[in-house]
Coordinates of C-alpha atoms (C1' of nucleotides) in Angstrom, one line a residue:
Chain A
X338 CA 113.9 40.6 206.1
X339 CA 112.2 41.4 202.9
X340 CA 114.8 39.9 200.8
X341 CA 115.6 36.3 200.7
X342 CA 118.9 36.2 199.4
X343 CA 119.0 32.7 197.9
X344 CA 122.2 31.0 197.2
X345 CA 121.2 28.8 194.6
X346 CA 119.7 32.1 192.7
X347 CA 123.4 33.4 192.7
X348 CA 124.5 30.1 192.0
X349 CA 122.4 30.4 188.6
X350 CA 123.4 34.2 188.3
X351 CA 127.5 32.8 188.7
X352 CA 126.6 30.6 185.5
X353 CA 124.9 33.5 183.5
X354 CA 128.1 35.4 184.2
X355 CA 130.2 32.8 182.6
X356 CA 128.4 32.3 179.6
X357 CA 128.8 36.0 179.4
X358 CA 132.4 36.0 180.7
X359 CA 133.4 34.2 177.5
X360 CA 131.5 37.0 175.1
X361 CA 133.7 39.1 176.9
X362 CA 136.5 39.6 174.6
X363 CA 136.9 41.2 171.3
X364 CA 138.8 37.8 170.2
X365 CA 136.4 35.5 171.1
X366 CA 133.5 37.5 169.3
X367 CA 135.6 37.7 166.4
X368 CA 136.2 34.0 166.9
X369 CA 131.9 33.2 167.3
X370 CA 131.3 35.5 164.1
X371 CA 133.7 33.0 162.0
X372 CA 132.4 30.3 163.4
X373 CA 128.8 31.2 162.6
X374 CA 129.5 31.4 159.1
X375 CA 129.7 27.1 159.4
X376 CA 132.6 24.7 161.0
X377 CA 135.9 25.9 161.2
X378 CA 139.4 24.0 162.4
X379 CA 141.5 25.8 164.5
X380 CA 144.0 26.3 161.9
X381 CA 141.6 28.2 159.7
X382 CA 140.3 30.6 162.3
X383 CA 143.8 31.7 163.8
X384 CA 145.1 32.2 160.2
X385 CA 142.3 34.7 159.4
X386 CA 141.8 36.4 162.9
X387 CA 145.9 36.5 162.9
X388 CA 145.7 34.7 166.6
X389 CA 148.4 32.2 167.7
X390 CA 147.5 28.7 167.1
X391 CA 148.0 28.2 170.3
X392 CA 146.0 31.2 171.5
X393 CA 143.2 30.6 169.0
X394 CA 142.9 27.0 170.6
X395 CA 142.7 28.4 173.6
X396 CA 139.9 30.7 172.9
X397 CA 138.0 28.2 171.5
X398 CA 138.1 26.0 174.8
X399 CA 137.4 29.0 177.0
X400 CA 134.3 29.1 174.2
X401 CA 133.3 25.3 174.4
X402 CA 133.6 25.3 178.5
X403 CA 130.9 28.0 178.3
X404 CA 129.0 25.6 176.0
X405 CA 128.9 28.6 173.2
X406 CA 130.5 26.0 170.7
X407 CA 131.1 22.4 170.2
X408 CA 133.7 21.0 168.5
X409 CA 134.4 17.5 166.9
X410 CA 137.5 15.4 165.5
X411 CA 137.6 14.8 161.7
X412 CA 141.1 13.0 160.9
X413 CA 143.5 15.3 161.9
X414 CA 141.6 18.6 162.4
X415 CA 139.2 19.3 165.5
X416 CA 136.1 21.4 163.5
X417 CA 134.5 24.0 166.0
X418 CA 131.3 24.8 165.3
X419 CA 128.2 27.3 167.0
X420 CA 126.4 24.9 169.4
X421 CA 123.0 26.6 168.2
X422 CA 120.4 29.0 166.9
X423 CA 120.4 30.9 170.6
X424 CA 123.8 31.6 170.4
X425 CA 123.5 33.7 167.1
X426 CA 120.5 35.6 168.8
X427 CA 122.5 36.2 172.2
X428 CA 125.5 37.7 170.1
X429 CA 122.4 39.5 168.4
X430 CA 120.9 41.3 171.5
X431 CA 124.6 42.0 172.5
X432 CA 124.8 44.1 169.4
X433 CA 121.4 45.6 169.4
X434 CA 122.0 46.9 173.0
X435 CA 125.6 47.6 172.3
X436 CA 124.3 49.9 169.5
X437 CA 121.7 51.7 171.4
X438 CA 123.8 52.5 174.7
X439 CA 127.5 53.1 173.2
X440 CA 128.0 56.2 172.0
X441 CA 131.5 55.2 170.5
X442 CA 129.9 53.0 167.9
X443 CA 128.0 56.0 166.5
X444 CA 131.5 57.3 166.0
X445 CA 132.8 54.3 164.6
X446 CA 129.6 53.6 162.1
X447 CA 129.5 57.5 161.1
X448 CA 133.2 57.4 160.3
X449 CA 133.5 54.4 158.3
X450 CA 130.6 52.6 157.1
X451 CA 128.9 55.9 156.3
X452 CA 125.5 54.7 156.1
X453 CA 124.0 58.0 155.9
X454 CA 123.5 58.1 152.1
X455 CA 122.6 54.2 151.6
X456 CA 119.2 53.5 150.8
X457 CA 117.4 51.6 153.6
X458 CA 118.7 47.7 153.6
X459 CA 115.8 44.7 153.2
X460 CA 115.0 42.8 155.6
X461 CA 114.6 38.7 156.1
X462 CA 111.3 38.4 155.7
X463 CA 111.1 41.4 152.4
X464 CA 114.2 39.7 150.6
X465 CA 111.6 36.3 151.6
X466 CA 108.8 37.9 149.6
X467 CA 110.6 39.4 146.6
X468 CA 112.9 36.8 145.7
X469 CA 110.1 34.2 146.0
X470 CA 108.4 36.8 143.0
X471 CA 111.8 36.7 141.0
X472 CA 111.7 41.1 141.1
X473 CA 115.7 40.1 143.1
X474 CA 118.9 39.3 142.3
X475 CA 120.4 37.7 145.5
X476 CA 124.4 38.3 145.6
X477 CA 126.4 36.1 148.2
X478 CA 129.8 38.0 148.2
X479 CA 131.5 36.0 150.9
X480 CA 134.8 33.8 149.9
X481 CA 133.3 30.7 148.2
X482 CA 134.3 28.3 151.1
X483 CA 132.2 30.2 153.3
X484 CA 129.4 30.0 150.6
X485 CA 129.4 26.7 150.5
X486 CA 129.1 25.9 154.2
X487 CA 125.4 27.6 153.3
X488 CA 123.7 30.0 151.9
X489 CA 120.4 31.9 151.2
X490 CA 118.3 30.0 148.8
X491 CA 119.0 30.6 145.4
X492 CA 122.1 33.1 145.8
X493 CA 124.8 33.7 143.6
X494 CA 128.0 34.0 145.0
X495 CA 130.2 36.4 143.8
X496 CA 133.1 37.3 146.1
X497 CA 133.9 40.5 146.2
X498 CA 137.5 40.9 144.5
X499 CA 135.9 39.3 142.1
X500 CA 132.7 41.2 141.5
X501 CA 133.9 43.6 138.6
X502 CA 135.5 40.6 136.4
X503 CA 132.3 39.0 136.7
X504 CA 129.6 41.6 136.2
X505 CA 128.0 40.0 133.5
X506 CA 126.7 37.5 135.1
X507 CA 124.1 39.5 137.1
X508 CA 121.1 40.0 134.9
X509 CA 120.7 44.2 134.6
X510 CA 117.2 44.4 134.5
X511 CA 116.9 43.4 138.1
X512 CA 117.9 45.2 141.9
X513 CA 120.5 43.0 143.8
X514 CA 120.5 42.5 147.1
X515 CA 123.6 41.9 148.9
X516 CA 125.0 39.6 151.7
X517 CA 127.9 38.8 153.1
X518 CA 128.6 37.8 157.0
X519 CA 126.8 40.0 159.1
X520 CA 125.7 43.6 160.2
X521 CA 128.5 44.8 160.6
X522 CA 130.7 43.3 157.7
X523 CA 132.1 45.8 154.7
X524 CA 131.9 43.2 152.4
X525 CA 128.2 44.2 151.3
X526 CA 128.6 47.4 151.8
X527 CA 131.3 47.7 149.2
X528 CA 129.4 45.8 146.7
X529 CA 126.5 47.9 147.1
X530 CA 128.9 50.6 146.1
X531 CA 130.6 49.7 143.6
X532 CA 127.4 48.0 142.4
X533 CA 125.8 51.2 142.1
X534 CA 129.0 52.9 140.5
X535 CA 128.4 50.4 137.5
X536 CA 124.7 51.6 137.1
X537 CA 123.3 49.0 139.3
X538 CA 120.2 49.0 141.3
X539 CA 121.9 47.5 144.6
X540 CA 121.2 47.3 148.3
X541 CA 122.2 45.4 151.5
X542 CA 120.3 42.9 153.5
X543 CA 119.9 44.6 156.8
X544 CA 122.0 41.3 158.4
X545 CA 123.8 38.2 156.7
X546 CA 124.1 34.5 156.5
X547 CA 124.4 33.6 160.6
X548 CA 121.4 35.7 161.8
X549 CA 119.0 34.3 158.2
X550 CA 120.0 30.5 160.3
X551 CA 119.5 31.6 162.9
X552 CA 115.8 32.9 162.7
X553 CA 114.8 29.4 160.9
X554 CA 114.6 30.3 157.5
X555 CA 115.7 27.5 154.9
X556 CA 119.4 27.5 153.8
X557 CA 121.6 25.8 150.9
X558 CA 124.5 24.5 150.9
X559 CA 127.3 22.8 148.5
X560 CA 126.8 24.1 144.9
X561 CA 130.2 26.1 145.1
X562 CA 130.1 28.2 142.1
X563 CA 133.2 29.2 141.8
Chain B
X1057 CA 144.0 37.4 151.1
X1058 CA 140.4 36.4 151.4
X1059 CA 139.4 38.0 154.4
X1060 CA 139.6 41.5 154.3
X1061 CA 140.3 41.7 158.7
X1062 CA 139.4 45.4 158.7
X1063 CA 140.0 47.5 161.6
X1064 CA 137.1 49.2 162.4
X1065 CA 135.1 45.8 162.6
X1066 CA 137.2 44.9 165.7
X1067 CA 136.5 48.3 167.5
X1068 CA 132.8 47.4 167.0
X1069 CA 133.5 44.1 168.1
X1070 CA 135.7 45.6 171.3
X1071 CA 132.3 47.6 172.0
X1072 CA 130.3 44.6 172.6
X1073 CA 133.1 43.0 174.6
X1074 CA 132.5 46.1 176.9
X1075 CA 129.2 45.1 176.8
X1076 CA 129.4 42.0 177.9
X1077 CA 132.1 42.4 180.0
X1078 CA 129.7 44.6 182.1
X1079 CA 127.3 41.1 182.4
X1080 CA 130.3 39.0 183.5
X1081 CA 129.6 39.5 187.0
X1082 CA 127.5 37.5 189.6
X1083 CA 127.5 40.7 191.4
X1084 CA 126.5 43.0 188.1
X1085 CA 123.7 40.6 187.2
X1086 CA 122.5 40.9 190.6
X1087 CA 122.2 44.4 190.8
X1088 CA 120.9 44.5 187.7
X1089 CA 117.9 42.0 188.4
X1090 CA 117.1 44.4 191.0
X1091 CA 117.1 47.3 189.2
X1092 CA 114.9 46.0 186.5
X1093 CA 112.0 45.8 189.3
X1094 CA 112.5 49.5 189.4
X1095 CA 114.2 52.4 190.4
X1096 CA 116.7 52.4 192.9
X1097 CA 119.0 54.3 195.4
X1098 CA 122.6 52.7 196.0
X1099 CA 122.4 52.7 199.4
X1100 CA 119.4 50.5 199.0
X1101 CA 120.6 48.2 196.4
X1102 CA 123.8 47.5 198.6
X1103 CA 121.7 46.2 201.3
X1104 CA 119.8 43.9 199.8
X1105 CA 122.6 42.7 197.6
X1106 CA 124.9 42.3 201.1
X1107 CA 127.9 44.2 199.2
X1108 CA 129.7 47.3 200.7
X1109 CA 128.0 50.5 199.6
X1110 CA 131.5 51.5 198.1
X1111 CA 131.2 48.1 196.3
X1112 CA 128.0 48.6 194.9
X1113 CA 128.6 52.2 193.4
X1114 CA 131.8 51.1 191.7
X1115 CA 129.6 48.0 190.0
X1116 CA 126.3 50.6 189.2
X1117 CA 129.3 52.8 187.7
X1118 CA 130.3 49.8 185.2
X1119 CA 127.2 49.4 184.3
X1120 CA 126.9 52.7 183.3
X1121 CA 129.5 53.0 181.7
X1122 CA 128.3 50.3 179.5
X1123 CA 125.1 51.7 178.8
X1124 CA 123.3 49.0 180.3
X1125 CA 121.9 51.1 183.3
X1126 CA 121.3 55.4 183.7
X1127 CA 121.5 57.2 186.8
X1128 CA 119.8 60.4 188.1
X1129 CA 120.2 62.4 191.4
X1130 CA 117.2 63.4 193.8
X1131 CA 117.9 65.4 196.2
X1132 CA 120.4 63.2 198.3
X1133 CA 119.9 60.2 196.5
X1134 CA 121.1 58.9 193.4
X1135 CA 118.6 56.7 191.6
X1136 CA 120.1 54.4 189.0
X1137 CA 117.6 52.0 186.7
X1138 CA 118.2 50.2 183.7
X1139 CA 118.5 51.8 180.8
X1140 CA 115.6 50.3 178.3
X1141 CA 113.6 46.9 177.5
X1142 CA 116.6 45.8 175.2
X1143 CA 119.0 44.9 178.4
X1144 CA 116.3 42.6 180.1
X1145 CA 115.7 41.2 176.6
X1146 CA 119.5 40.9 176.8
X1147 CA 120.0 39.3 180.2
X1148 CA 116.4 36.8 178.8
X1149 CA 118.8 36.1 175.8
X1150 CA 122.0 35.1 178.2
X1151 CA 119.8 33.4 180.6
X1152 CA 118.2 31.0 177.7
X1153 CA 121.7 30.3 176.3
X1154 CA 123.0 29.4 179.7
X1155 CA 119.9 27.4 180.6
X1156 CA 120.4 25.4 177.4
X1157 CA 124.1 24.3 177.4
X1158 CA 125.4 24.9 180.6
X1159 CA 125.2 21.7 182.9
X1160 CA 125.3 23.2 185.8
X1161 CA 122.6 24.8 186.0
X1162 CA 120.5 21.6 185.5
X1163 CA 121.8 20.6 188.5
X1164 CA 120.9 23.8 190.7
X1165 CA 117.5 23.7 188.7
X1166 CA 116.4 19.9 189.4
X1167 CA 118.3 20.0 193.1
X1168 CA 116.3 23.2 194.6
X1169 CA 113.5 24.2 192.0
X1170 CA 112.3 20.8 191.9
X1171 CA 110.4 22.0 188.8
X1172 CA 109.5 18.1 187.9
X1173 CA 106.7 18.5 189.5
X1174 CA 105.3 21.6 189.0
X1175 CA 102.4 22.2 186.5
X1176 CA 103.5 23.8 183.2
X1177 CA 103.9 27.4 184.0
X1178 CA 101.8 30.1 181.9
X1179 CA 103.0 32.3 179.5
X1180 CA 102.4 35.9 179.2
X1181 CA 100.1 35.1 176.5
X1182 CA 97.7 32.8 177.8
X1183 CA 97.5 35.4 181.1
X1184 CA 96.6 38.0 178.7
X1185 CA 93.7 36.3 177.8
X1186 CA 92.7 34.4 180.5
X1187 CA 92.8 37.6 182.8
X1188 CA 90.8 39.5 180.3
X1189 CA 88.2 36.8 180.1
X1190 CA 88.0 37.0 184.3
X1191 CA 89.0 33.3 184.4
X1192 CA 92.3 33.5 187.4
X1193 CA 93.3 35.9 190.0
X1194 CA 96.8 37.2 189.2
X1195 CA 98.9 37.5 192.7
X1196 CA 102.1 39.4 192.8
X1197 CA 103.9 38.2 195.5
X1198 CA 106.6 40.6 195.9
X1199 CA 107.6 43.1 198.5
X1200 CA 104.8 45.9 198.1
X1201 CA 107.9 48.3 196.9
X1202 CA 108.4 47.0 194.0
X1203 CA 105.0 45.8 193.7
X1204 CA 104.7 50.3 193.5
X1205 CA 107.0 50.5 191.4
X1206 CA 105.3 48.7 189.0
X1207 CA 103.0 45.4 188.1
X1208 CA 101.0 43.4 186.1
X1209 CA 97.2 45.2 185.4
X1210 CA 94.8 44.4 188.1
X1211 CA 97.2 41.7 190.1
X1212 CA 96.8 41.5 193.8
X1213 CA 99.6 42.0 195.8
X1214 CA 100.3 39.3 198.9
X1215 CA 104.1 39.3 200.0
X1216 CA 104.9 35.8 200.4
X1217 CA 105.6 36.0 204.0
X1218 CA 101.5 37.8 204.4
X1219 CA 100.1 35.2 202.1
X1220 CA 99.5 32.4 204.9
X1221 CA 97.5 35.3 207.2
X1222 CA 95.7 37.0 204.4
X1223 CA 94.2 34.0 202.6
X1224 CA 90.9 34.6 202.7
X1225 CA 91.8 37.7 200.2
X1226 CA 91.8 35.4 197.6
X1227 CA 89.2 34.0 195.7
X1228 CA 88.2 29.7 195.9
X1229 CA 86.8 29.6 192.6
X1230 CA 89.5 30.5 190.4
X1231 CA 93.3 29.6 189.2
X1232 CA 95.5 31.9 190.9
X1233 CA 98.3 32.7 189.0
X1234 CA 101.5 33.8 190.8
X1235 CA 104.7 35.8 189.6
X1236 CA 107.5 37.6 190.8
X1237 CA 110.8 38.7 190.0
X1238 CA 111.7 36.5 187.0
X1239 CA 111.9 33.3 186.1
X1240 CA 114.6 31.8 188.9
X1241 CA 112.3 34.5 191.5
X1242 CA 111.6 31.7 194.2
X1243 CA 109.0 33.6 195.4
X1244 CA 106.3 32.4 193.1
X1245 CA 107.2 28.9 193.7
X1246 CA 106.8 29.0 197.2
X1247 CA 103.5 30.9 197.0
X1248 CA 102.1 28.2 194.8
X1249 CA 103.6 25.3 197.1
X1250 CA 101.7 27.0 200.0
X1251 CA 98.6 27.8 198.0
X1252 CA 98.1 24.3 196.4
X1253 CA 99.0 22.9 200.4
X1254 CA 95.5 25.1 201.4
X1255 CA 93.1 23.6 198.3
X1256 CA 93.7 26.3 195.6
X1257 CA 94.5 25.6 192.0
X1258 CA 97.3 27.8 191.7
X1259 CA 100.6 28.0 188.7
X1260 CA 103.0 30.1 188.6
X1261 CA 103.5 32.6 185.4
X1262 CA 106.4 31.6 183.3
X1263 CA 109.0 34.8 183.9
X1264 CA 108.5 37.8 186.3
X1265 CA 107.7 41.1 186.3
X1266 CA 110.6 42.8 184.2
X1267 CA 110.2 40.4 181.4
X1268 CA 106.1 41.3 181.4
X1269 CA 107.4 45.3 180.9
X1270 CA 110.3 43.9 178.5
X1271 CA 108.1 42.6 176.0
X1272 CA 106.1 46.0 175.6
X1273 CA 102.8 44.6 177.5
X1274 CA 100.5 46.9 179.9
X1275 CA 101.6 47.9 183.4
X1276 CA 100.0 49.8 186.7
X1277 CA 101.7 51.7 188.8
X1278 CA 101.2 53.0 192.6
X1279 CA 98.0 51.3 194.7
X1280 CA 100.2 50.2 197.3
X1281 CA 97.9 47.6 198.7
X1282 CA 99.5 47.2 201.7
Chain C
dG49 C1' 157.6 2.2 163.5
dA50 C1' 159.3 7.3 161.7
dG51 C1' 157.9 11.7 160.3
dA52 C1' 154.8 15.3 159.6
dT53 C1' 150.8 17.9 160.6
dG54 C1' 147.1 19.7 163.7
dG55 C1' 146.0 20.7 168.4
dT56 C1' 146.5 20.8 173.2
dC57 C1' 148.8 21.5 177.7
dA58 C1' 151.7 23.9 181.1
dA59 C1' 154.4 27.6 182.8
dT60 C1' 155.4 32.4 182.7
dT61 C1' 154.8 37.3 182.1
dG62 C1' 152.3 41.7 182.3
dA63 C1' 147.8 43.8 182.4
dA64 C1' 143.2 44.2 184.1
dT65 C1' 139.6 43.3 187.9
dG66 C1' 137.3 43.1 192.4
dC67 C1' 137.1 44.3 196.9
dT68 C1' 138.5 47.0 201.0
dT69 C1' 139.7 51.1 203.4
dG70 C1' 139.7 55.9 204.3
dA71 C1' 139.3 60.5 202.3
dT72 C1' 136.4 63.6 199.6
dT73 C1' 132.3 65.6 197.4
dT74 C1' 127.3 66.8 197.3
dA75 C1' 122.8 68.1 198.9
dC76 C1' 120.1 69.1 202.6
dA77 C1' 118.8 70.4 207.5
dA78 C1' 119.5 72.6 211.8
Chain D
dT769 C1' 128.0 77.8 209.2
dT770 C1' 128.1 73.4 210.8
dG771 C1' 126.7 68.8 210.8
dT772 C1' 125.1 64.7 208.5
dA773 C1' 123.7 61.2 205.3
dA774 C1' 124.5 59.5 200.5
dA775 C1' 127.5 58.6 197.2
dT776 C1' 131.9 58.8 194.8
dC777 C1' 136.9 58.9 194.4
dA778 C1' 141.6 57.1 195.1
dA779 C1' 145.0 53.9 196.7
dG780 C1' 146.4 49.3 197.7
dC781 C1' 146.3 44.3 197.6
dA782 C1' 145.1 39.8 195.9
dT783 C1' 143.2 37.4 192.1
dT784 C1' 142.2 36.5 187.6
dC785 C1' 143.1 36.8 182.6
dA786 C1' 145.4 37.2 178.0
dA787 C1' 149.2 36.0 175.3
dT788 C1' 153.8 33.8 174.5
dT789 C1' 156.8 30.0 174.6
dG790 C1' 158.2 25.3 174.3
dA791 C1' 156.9 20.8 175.3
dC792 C1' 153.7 17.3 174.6
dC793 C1' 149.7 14.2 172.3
dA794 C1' 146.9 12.4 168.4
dT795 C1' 146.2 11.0 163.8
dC796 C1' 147.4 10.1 159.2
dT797 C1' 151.0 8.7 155.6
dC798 C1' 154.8 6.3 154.3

DNA sequence: GAGATGGTCAATTGAATGCTTGATTTACAA
DNA sequence: TTGTAAATCAAGCATTCAATTGACCATCTC
């Protein structure tokens, strides 16, 4: 008597459950975080998340049905893409409650990323107020296509296999900040170290290029400097 | 070559899949809802949800298990409740994505919310300060349970099947602002259909109860009005 | 057109889920 | 102790899901 179970309330509940359905997968979340780096065809994201073609494309529909992407023919490729800010943010609190509640990503963190001895990483809105003052060194190490899709203002992109050739092209006199795809990507983490190892000043910016997008700030794009 | 696919990454990612995979149920989310009202036995959740007390254990277990909700016993009961303001943020982040590119749920929305016609609902923020300034009469219309359990600062709680017979509780003068469970709560939109059907200016608050607590503003507990 | 490339579709397999039923554990009360 | 209510566990069945395979479209180039 006191609760009036409402179809149409579980009717909305039913669509929550299949936006969340499709975040349901290690693939798929592998496939979003690719895809939030800028458009990709499905050739591009089976080759580097080692899915089938035919499984990738799959995916990717199981994606667009939950309206998480969109996708759109250019010639012969079909470009997937994020269909918005909100999605980054959802895949955001994912990882925010995943973190507080799962003990097995302590583990995982503790074991490999070892973040115990790296100095705090910047945040947006700090990187905001210190590179607008010229006291930074932004450093994009993602692959250059990625770069290119866009960027943080003002970066540099140096990828990572290719950061000790090209060491003399950061300026000494200033701390870098590093970026590469997300929290939880090693690219930044490596450059920090190795960054340091060569007498650097260095940290991380506490997230990378999809969650910067997504929280409005301005982007670049083009100007691939490689 | 260029994309380093590192195996821990994926065991992060397999983490959140967990996560989410514990959200990817009409059932979950429905337990959940009720549970972020407050504290509650299984025995209790099961009934109000309709599903076998068996059912519902296994499904609080899941949730559990994915850190999304914690249990504890007293005496013969055990009382589960979510686990922290970061899983209603989550399930507010999942129901925003949904709401904005899932067609469906325009269609459940415009055939039985009929929101068209309803005033613009207020935020939390312009309560805040309209309450503080005396200016409305906040009315909680659910169940005086959860109502207990926990509620807005100084709201007066009417169940919505009292509100007809206790009228004259409620001031003439001023707004009367209504809330309830969340956002898709119909609750709230029934007590302002009634309430605008008798002469009072009446709107509902945007979101419900949980989301007030989520977002780290004030909350009574106890003075079971009824 | 013919051929080639990029994607999708359809059918199949094995694994994982959801729900039911009946047995079992736990805490409390008589 | 014995009994009882609350919750969990375990087994079983039907459904759904993920990945593979091979066939099938769509678009561009020649």
């Amino acid at each position: 008597m006191a609760t009036p179970t409402t179809s149409p309330r579980l009717a909305m509940l039913a669509s929550f459950a299949e936006v969340a359905k499709a975040l349901a997968s290690t693939q798929r979340l592998d496939l979003l975080e690719m895809l939030a780096q800028g458009e990709r065809g499905v050739d591009a994201v089976a080759q580097a998340t080692g899915l089938s073609v035919a499984n990738a494309s799959q995916h990717l529909q199981h994606l667009r049905r939950a309206g998480l992407v969109t996708s759109r023919r250019q010639g012969v490729h079909v470009l997937y893409s994020v269909s918005g800010d909100d999605v980054v943010e959802l895949i955001g609190a994912l990882r925010r409650t995943a973190e507080r509640h799962v003990a097995e990503i302590d583990r995982i963190v503790a074991g490999y990323f070892d973040r115990r001895d790296d100095l705090e990483p910047l945040s947006r809105e700090e990187l905001l107020h210190r590179a607008r003052d010229g006291l930074v060194t932004v450093l994009d190490v993602r692959p250059p296509e990625e770069f290119a899709a866009g960027h943080v203002p003002g970066a540099l992109n140096i990828p990572l296999k290719d950061l000790k050739r090209r060491l003399g092209e950061l300026p000494q006199d200033r701390e870098v900040i590093a970026y590469c795809r997300g929290p939880y990507c090693v690219l930044a983490f490596e450059a920090v170290a190795s960054l340091r190892g060569k007498g650097f000043k260095a940290r991380r910016l506490e997230e990378g290029y999809p969650e910067w997008k997504a929280s409005g700030l301005p982007v670049e794009r083009g100007t691939t400097g490689t």
